[in-house]
XYZ file of C-alpha atoms in Angstrom:
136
model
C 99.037 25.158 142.155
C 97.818 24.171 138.807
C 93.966 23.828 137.891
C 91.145 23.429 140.416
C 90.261 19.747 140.097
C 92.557 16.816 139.147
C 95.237 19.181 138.165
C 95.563 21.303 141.555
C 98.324 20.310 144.066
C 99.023 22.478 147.166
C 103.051 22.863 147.829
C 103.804 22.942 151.703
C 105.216 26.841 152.118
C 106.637 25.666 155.463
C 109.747 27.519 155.589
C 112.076 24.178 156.483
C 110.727 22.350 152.896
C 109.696 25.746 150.717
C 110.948 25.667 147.246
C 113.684 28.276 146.875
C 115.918 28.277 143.917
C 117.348 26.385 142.268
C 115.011 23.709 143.095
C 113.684 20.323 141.519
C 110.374 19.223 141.065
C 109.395 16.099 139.763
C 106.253 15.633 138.106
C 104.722 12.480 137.951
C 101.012 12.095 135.802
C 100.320 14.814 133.571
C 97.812 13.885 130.988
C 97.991 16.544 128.489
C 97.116 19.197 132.029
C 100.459 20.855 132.459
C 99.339 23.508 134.402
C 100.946 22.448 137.920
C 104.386 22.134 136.803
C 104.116 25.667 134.468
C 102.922 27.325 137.815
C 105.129 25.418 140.068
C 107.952 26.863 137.559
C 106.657 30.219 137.358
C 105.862 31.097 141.218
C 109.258 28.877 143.033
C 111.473 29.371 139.655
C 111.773 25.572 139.843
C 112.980 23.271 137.494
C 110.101 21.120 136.669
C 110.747 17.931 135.163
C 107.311 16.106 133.471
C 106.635 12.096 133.206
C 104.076 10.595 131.391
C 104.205 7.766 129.226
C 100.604 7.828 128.387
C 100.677 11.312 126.030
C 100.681 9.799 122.840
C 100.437 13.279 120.556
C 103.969 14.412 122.314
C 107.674 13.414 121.381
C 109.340 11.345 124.042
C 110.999 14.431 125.097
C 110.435 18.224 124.735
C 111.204 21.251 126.428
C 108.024 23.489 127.301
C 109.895 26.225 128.792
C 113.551 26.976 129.723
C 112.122 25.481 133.312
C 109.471 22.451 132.309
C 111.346 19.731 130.538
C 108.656 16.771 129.354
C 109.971 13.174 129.120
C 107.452 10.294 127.664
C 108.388 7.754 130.568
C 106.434 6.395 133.538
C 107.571 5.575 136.723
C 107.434 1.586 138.119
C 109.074 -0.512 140.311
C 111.068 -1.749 137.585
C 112.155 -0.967 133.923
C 110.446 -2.468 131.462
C 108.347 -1.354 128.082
C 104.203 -2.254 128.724
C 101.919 -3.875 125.913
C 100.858 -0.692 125.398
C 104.273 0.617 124.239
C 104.984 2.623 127.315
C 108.231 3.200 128.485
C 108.507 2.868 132.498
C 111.597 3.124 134.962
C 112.075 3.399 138.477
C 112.473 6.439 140.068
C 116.707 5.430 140.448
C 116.684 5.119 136.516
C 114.865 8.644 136.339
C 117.000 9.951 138.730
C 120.774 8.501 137.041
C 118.772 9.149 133.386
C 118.801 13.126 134.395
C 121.985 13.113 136.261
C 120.312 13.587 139.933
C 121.752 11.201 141.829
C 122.566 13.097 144.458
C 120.809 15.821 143.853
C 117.925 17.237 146.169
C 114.572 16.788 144.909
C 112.529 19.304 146.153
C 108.857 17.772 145.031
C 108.356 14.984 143.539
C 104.107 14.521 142.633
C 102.841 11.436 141.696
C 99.078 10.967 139.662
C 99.771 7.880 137.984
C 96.577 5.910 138.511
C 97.667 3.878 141.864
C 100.966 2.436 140.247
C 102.013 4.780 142.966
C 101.787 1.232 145.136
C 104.405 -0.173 142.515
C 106.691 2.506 142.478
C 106.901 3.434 146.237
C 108.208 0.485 147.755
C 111.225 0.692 145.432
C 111.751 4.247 146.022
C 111.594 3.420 149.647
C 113.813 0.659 149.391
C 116.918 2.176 147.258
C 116.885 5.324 149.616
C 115.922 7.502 147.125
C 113.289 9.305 148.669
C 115.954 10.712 151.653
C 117.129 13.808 149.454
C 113.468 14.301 148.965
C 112.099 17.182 150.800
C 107.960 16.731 149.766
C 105.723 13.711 148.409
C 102.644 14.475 146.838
């Protein structure tokens, strides 16, 4: 899905963790290349929801399509606003911030430059990633 390259994801088609609608997708790392989450939305009919704090020339929150919603927030082990003026939560506070609490999550891709390491072992440690059904 999405462009060849640093854009291009493949989604496990396995029919025990397939996307089928309505499914969530959470998109982690975007940098200006939406093209995963518009296909991901186009071929599953998934709500894809987009995080990147780095996308300066964007509001902090804008809907692409009636299925890609964009928020300018990054993803941490813990809340906080950088030097740089970005916004970051954990994946809980994304989760309660969109009302998915208990929600399933049906992908949630992460390309945030190895803050990955940050943000994992919190995701880990709240439970959060048990109503997740892939990790990219």
């Amino acid at each position: 899905m999405g462009n060849m390259g640093d854009g291009g994801w493949e989604i496990c088609d396995d029919p025990d963790v397939r996307p089928i609608p309505p499914c969530t997708i959470y998109s982690f790392g975007i940098n200006y290349d939406f093209s995963f989450d518009d296909e991901a939305s186009t071929v599953y009919g998934c709500h894809v929801f987009s995080f990147d704090p780095s996308m300066n020339k964007l509001p902090d929150k804008m809907d692409r399509s009636p299925l890609v919603h964009f928020y300018k927030v990054g993803l941490s082990n813990t809340a906080t606003i950088t030097n740089n003026k970005w916004a970051l939560k954990t994946f809980t506070d994304i989760r309660s911030m969109l009302g998915h609490n208990t929600k399933d999550i049906d992908i949630v891709k992460m390309d945030i430059e190895n803050s990955e390491w940050l943000a994992l072992p919190e995701m880990i440690k709240s439970d959060q990633l048990t109503t997740v059904r892939q990790l990219m």
